[in-house]
Every structure is written in C-alpha cells, then in structure tokens.
Short mmCIF file of C-alpha atoms in Angstrom, two decimals:
data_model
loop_
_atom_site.label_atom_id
_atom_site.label_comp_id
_atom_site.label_asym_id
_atom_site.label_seq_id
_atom_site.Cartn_x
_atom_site.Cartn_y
_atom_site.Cartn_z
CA UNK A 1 0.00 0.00 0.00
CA UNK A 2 2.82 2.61 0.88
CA UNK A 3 4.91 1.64 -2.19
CA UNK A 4 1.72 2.12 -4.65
CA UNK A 5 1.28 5.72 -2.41
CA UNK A 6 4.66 6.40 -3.10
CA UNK A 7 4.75 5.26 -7.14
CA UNK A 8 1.33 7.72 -7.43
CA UNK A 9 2.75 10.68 -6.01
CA UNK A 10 6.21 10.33 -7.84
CA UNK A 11 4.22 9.67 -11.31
CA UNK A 12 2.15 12.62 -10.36
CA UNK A 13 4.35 14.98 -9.34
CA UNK A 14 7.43 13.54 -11.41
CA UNK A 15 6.07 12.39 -13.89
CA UNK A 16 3.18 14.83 -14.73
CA UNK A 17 3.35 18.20 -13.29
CA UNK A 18 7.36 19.12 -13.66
CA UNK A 19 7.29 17.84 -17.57
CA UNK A 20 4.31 20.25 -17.77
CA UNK A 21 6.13 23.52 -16.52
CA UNK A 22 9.07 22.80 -18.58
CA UNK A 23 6.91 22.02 -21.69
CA UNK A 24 5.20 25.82 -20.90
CA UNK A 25 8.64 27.30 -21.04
CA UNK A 26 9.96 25.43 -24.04
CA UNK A 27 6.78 26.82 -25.84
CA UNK A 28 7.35 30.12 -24.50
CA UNK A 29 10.94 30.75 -25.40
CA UNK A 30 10.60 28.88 -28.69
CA UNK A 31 13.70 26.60 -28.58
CA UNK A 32 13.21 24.17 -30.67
CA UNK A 33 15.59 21.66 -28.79
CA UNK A 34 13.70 21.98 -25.94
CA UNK A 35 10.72 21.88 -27.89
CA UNK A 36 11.25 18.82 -29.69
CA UNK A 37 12.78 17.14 -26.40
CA UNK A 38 9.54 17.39 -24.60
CA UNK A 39 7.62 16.22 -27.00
CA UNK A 40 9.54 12.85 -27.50
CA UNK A 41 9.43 12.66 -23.63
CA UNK A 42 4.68 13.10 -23.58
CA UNK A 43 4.94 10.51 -26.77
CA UNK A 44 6.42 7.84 -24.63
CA UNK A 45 4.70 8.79 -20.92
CA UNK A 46 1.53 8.46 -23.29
CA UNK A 47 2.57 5.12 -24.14
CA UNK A 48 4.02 4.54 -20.49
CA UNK A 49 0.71 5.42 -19.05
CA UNK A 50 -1.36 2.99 -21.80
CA UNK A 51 1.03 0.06 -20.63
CA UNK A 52 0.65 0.93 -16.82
CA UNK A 53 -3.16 0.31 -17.12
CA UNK A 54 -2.78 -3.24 -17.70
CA UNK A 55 0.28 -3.89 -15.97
CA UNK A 56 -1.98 -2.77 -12.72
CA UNK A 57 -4.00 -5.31 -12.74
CA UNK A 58 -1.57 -8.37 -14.00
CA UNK A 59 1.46 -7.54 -12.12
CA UNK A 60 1.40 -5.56 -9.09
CA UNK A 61 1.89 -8.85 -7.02
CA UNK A 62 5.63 -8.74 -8.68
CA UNK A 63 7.91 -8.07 -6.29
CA UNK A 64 9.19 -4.55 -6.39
CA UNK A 65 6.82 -3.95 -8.79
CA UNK A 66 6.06 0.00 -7.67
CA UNK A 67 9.67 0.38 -7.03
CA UNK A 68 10.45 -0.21 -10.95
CA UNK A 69 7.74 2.16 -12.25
CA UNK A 70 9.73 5.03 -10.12
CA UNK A 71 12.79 4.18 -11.19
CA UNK A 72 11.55 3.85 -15.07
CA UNK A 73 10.01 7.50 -14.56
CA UNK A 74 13.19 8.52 -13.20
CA UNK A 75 15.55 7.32 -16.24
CA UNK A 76 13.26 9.14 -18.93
CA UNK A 77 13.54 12.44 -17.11
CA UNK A 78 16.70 12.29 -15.97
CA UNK A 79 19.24 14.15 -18.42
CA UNK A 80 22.50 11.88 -18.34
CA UNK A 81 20.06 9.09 -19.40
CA UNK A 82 17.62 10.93 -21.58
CA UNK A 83 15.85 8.09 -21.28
CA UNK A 84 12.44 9.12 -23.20
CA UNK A 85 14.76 10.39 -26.78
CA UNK A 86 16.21 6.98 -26.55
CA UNK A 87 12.66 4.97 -26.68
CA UNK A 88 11.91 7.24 -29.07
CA UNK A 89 14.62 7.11 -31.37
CA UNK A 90 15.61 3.62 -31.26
CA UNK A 91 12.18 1.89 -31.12
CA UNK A 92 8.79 4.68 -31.33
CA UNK A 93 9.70 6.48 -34.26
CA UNK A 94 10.66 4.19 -36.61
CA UNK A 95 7.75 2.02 -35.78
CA UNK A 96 5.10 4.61 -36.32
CA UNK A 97 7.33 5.50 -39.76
CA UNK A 98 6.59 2.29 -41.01
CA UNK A 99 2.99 2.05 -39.64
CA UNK A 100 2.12 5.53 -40.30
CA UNK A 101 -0.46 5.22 -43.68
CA UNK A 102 -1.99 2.02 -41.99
CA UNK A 103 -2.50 4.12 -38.90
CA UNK A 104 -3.71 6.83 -40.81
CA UNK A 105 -6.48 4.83 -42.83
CA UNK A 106 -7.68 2.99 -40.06
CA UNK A 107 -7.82 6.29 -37.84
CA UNK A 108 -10.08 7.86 -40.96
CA UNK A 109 -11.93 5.00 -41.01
CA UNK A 110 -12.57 4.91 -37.63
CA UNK A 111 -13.67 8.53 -37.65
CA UNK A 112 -16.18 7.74 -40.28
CA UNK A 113 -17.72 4.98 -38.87
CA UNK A 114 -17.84 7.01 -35.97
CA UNK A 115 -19.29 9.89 -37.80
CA UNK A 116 -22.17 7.60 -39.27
CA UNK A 117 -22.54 5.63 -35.68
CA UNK A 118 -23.19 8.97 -34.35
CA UNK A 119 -25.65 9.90 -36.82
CA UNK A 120 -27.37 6.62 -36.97
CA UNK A 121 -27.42 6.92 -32.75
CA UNK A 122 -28.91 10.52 -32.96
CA UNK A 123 -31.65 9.94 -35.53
CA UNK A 124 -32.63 6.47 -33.74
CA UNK A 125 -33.39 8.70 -30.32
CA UNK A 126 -34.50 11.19 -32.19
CA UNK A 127 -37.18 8.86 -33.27
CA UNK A 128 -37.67 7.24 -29.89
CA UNK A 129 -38.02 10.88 -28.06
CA UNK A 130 -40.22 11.89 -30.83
CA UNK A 131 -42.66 8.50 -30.11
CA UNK A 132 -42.46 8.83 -26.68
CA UNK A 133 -43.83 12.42 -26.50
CA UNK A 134 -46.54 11.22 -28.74
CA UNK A 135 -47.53 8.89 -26.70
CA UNK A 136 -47.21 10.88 -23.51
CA UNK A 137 -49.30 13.42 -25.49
CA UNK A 138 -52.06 10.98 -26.20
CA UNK A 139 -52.29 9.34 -22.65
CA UNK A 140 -52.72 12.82 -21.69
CA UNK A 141 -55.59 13.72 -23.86
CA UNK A 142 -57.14 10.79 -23.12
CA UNK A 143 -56.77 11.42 -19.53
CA UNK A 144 -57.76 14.89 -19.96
CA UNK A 145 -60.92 13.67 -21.85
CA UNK A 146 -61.70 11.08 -19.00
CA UNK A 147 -61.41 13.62 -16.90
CA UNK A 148 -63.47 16.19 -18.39
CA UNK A 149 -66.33 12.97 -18.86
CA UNK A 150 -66.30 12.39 -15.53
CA UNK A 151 -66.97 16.09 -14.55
CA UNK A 152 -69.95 16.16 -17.44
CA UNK A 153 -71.32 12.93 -15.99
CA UNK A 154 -71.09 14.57 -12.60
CA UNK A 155 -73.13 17.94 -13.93
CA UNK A 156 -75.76 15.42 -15.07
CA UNK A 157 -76.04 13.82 -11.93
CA UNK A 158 -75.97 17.15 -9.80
CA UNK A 159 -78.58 18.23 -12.59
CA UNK A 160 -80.98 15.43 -12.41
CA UNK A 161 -81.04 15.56 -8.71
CA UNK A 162 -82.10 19.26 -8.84
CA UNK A 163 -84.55 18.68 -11.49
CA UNK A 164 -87.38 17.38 -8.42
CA UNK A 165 -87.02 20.53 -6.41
CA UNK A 166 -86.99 22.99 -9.24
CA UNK A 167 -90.52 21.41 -10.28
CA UNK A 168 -91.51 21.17 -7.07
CA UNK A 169 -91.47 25.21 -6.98
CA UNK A 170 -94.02 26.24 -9.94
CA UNK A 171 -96.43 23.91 -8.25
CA UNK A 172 -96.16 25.73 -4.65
CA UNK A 173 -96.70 29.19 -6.79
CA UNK A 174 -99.86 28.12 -8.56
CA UNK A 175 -101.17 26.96 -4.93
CA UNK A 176 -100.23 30.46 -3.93
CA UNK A 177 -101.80 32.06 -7.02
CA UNK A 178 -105.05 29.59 -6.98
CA UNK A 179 -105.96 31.19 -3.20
CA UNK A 180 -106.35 34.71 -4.53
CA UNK A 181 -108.63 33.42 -7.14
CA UNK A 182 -110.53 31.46 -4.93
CA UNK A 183 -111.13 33.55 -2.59
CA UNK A 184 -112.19 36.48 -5.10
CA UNK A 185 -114.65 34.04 -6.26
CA UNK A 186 -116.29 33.70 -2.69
CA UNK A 187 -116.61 37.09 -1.92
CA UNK A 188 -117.85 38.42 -5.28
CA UNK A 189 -121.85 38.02 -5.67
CA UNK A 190 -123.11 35.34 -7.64
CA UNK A 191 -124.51 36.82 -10.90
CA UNK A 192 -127.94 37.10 -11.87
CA UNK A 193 -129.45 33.79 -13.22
CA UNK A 194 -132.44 34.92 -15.06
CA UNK A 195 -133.68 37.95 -15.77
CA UNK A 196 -136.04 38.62 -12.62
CA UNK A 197 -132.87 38.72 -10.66
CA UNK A 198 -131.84 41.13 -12.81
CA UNK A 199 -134.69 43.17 -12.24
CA UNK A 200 -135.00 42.95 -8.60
CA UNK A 201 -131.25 43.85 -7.95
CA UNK A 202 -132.03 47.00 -10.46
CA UNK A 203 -135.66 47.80 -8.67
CA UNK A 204 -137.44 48.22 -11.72
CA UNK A 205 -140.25 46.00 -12.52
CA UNK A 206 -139.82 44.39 -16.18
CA UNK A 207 -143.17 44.08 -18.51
CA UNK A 208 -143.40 40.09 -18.02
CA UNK A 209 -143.85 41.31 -13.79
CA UNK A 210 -146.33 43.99 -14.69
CA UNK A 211 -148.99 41.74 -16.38
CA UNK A 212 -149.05 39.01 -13.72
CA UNK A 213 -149.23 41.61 -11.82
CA UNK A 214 -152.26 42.60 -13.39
CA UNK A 215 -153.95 39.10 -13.45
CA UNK A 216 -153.46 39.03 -10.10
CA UNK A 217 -155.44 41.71 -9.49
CA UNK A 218 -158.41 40.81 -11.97
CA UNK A 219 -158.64 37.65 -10.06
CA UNK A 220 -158.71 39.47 -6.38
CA UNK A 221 -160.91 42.00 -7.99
CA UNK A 222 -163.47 39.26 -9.37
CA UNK A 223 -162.95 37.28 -6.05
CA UNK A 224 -164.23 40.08 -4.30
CA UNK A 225 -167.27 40.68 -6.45
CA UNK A 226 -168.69 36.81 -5.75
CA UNK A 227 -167.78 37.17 -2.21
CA UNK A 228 -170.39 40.28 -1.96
#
C-alpha cells in the first residue's frame, strides 16, 4: 500500500506536473531543442501510461513492482540518461514510420464509422423521443378527456337531482296564485241567473212582472165581487 502511495505521487508529481512547466517554457521561449525534447518525452509517458493500465491489474503482485515504475520514470527524465529520446529514437519512431499510412487509414476509417454511428445513434433517439412524447401526449388527452367525462357525468347527476325541487317550486306558486282566485270568487256576488234577478237587484219591474201583476189583481178583484 505505501509503495503504490509512493509510485502515485512520484508519477504525479514527477512524472506529470514538472514535464508540464518545462513544456510551458519550451513553448514560450521557442527553442526548438527543448521543444522537440519534450515532446519525445509526452509521446512515450503516453505510451508509459497505456502500458501501466494493464500492468496494474496483472502484475502488481511482482515483487518490487512499484519500485520499478519510479525508477523507469526517473531514467526518462533524468538528463545523463535521456531516457524518453532513446525509446523514441531507437524503437517509437521508426515504428510509427513504417505504420504511419496504416495508422492513418484505419484512424479515418474509424472517424467515419464514428461519424455515421453517431448519426445513426442521434436519428434512432430522435425517433424514440419523438414516439415517446406522442404517446405521452395521447395518454394525456385521453386522460384529460376522461377527466373532463367524468366532470360532465357529474353535472348530469348534480342536474338530475335538482330537477325534483326545481318542479316542485311552480307547483307551490300556482297553490299560492289559486288562493287569490278562490277567494275572489267567494266574496264576489253570484250573478244574476235569469232575468227577474236582474230586475229585482235593479228595482225596476220588467213588462213580463207587470202583467201578472195585473192578473193578479183581476182575479182578487173578481174574487171580491162573488164574495159580496
């Protein structure tokens, strides 16, 4: 545990952040040399730090395993080795120079396929978003129309159950209106049914009246003569 602490923190410091700085400065002051030495030195830490990934996990039960990856560090940086411009020169570059065109087409190939996997990808969930807010849009309008039936069917139920009392009130008011009329019937006087009612609520004697009157009195007046 304290020799992989130890193998991080050189790496780190070592092998990360002091190649950095000097790589700034080289840029800065334009020296080619210097330039051109740092770069052969990031070519091979890249490589160092592709190899380290697997050697993790294969071989860190070798003994002094940690203790060789600080000492490897150590030789590229130091300057009496120059470790990193001999891995480069001897065995980097002129495997890449014979490699380079096969790298190079299977790099362009790989950024085409890439290109159209990418394309392919985007228009595939472009197609599933676009589904899947059409069918979260219809759910919702059906929902929404349930919804909106259930509130109708509850207005018709609410409606019909009003219906009895709403009735229930034009029936009280023609009660109310049916006293008055009743009531004005039974106080007004009943209307004359023939004509002698007429005449006897007018006081003047019609002509039918006057001649029984006057057979009336023919009779009393003959009645009287027999009786003398």
């Amino acid at each position: 545990m304290v020799s992989w602490l130890i193998s991080r923190l050189v790496v780190l410091i070592f092998g990360t952040l002091y190649p950095a700085y000097y790589s700034y400065k080289a840029v800065k002051s334009k020296d080619i040399k210097e330039y051109v030495k740092w770069m052969m030195y990031w070519i091979i830490f890249a490589l160092f730090m592709t190899v380290e990934t697997f050697t993790d996990l294969f071989l860190c039960w070798f003994p002094f395993y940690y203790e060789l990856k600080i000492a490897f560090v150590a030789w590229l940086l130091s300057p009496y080795t120059k470790g990193s411009s001999l891995l480069y020169r001897k065995f980097v570059h002129p495997t890449l120079s014979s490699k380079e065109k096969d790298i190079d087409d299977c790099l362009l190939q790989a950024k085409d396929r890439s290109y159209d996997a990418l394309v392919h990808f985007g228009k595939r969930g472009l197609n599933v978003a676009a589904s899947a807010a059409v069918t979260a849009a219809s759910k919702g309008q059906g929902a929404l129309s349930e919804r909106l039936r259930s509130f109708s069917m509850q207005d018709l139920s609410s409606i019909r159950g009003d219906a009895p009392s709403q009735s229930a009130a034009p029936v009280r008011t023609t009660s109310k209106t049916a006293k008055p009329k009743l009531a004005r019937s039974v106080t007004q006087p009943p209307e004359p049914s023939d004509k002698g009612d007429a005449e006897q609520k007018s006081g003047q004697p019609s002509a039918k009246g006057v001649a029984v009157k006057r057979q009336d009195d023919t009779r009393n007046r003959a009645s009287l003569k027999k009786s003398q």
